[in-house]
C-alpha positions as YAML, in Angstrom:
chain: A
units: angstrom
residues:
- id: 1
  name: MET
  ca: [128.87, 134.12, 163.32]
- id: 2
  name: PRO
  ca: [131.46, 131.94, 165.12]
- id: 3
  name: THR
  ca: [132.11, 128.52, 163.68]
- id: 4
  name: VAL
  ca: [132.42, 125.27, 165.69]
- id: 5
  name: LYS
  ca: [134.47, 122.63, 163.83]
- id: 6
  name: LEU
  ca: [133.75, 119.08, 165.00]
- id: 7
  name: LEU
  ca: [136.86, 117.21, 164.26]
- id: 8
  name: LYS
  ca: [135.46, 113.69, 164.46]
- id: 9
  name: SER
  ca: [133.04, 114.21, 161.54]
- id: 10
  name: GLY
  ca: [134.69, 117.21, 159.87]
- id: 11
  name: ILE
  ca: [131.41, 119.17, 160.24]
- id: 12
  name: ASP
  ca: [131.45, 122.89, 160.64]
- id: 13
  name: VAL
  ca: [128.51, 124.55, 162.47]
- id: 14
  name: SER
  ca: [127.88, 128.23, 162.67]
- id: 15
  name: LEU
  ca: [126.29, 129.49, 165.89]
- id: 16
  name: ALA
  ca: [125.40, 132.95, 167.09]
- id: 17
  name: GLU
  ca: [127.83, 134.71, 169.33]
- id: 18
  name: ASN
  ca: [127.27, 133.88, 173.04]
- id: 19
  name: SER
  ca: [125.40, 130.74, 172.06]
- id: 20
  name: SER
  ca: [125.76, 127.67, 174.28]
- id: 21
  name: LEU
  ca: [127.43, 124.69, 172.76]
- id: 22
  name: CYS
  ca: [124.30, 122.81, 173.83]
- id: 23
  name: GLU
  ca: [122.73, 124.10, 170.58]
- id: 24
  name: LEU
  ca: [124.97, 121.67, 168.76]
- id: 25
  name: ASP
  ca: [122.78, 118.88, 170.12]
- id: 26
  name: TYR
  ca: [120.18, 119.54, 167.45]
- id: 27
  name: VAL
  ca: [122.70, 119.26, 164.56]
- id: 28
  name: VAL
  ca: [125.53, 116.97, 165.33]
- id: 29
  name: GLN
  ca: [124.21, 113.82, 167.02]
- id: 30
  name: PRO
  ca: [125.87, 111.35, 167.48]
- id: 31
  name: ASP
  ca: [129.24, 113.27, 167.29]
- id: 32
  name: LEU
  ca: [128.57, 115.05, 170.54]
- id: 33
  name: MET
  ca: [125.96, 113.84, 173.05]
- id: 34
  name: PHE
  ca: [124.38, 115.80, 175.90]
- id: 35
  name: GLY
  ca: [122.94, 114.40, 179.09]
- id: 36
  name: CYS
  ca: [122.08, 116.54, 182.07]
- id: 37
  name: ARG
  ca: [123.13, 119.92, 180.59]
- id: 38
  name: SER
  ca: [124.06, 121.05, 184.12]
- id: 39
  name: ALA
  ca: [127.70, 119.90, 184.63]
- id: 40
  name: ALA
  ca: [126.60, 116.78, 186.56]
- id: 41
  name: CYS
  ca: [127.11, 113.84, 184.20]
- id: 42
  name: GLY
  ca: [130.16, 114.40, 181.95]
- id: 43
  name: THR
  ca: [128.43, 113.13, 178.77]
- id: 44
  name: CYS
  ca: [129.42, 116.22, 176.80]
- id: 45
  name: ALA
  ca: [133.11, 116.28, 177.83]
- id: 46
  name: ILE
  ca: [135.23, 117.64, 174.92]
- id: 47
  name: ARG
  ca: [138.77, 118.47, 174.15]
- id: 48
  name: VAL
  ca: [139.27, 121.90, 172.71]
- id: 49
  name: VAL
  ca: [141.88, 121.70, 169.95]
- id: 50
  name: GLU
  ca: [141.67, 125.37, 168.76]
- id: 51
  name: GLY
  ca: [140.05, 128.54, 170.08]
- id: 52
  name: LEU
  ca: [140.08, 127.90, 173.81]
- id: 53
  name: ASP
  ca: [139.99, 131.65, 174.38]
- id: 54
  name: ASN
  ca: [136.74, 131.81, 172.42]
- id: 55
  name: LEU
  ca: [134.87, 129.97, 175.13]
- id: 56
  name: SER
  ca: [133.46, 131.27, 178.35]
- id: 57
  name: PRO
  ca: [135.53, 130.60, 181.49]
- id: 58
  name: LYS
  ca: [134.93, 127.41, 183.54]
- id: 59
  name: ASN
  ca: [132.47, 127.74, 186.41]
- id: 60
  name: GLU
  ca: [132.68, 126.04, 189.79]
- id: 61
  name: ALA
  ca: [130.37, 123.13, 188.78]
- id: 62
  name: GLU
  ca: [132.36, 122.44, 185.58]
- id: 63
  name: GLU
  ca: [135.69, 122.51, 187.52]
- id: 64
  name: HIS
  ca: [134.28, 120.09, 190.10]
- id: 65
  name: LEU
  ca: [133.01, 117.52, 187.56]
- id: 66
  name: LEU
  ca: [136.22, 117.77, 185.45]
- id: 67
  name: ASP
  ca: [138.21, 117.15, 188.64]
- id: 68
  name: THR
  ca: [136.04, 114.11, 189.33]
- id: 69
  name: LEU
  ca: [136.58, 112.80, 185.89]
- id: 70
  name: CYS
  ca: [140.38, 113.44, 186.22]
- id: 71
  name: ILE
  ca: [140.45, 115.58, 183.09]
- id: 72
  name: ASN
  ca: [140.64, 119.05, 184.56]
- id: 73
  name: ASP
  ca: [143.23, 120.77, 182.47]
- id: 74
  name: GLU
  ca: [143.33, 123.68, 179.94]
- id: 75
  name: THR
  ca: [142.00, 121.78, 176.92]
- id: 76
  name: HIS
  ca: [139.10, 119.77, 178.47]
- id: 77
  name: ARG
  ca: [135.68, 121.29, 178.97]
- id: 78
  name: LEU
  ca: [132.02, 120.33, 179.36]
- id: 79
  name: ALA
  ca: [130.31, 121.54, 176.19]
- id: 80
  name: CYS
  ca: [127.04, 122.17, 178.11]
- id: 81
  name: GLN
  ca: [128.81, 124.87, 180.16]
- id: 82
  name: CYS
  ca: [130.58, 126.70, 177.22]
- id: 83
  name: LYS
  ca: [129.35, 129.92, 175.66]
- id: 84
  name: LEU
  ca: [130.82, 130.75, 172.23]
- id: 85
  name: SER
  ca: [132.61, 134.09, 171.42]
- id: 86
  name: GLY
  ca: [134.63, 133.01, 168.36]
- id: 87
  name: ASP
  ca: [135.70, 130.12, 166.26]
- id: 88
  name: VAL
  ca: [136.63, 126.74, 167.95]
- id: 89
  name: ALA
  ca: [137.66, 123.27, 166.94]
- id: 90
  name: ILE
  ca: [136.56, 120.50, 169.33]
- id: 91
  name: GLU
  ca: [136.38, 116.71, 169.59]
- id: 92
  name: ALA
  ca: [134.15, 114.69, 171.85]
- id: 93
  name: LEU
  ca: [135.91, 112.36, 174.20]
- id: 94
  name: GLU
  ca: [135.58, 108.68, 173.39]
- id: 95
  name: ASP
  ca: [133.69, 106.45, 175.80]
...
């Protein structure tokens, strides 16, 4: 099972392969918050520190919102749009 390391709290969470990072919502509040879960609000914006290749590619909706938030680069993602295929280390963006 892939592991998601939450750098802010130091918590490691194992999730099944191909799981959505939305599943973290039930274990890690308030480290990572989720709002709309549809790439419309940006609440779950994260920086991927390790394992970027272990997340699904960005879709059009995610690209658009990250552009709007001025954080569309290689390391920033919306956790609600990410599917997991291996280990990652992430940190939620500060408000």
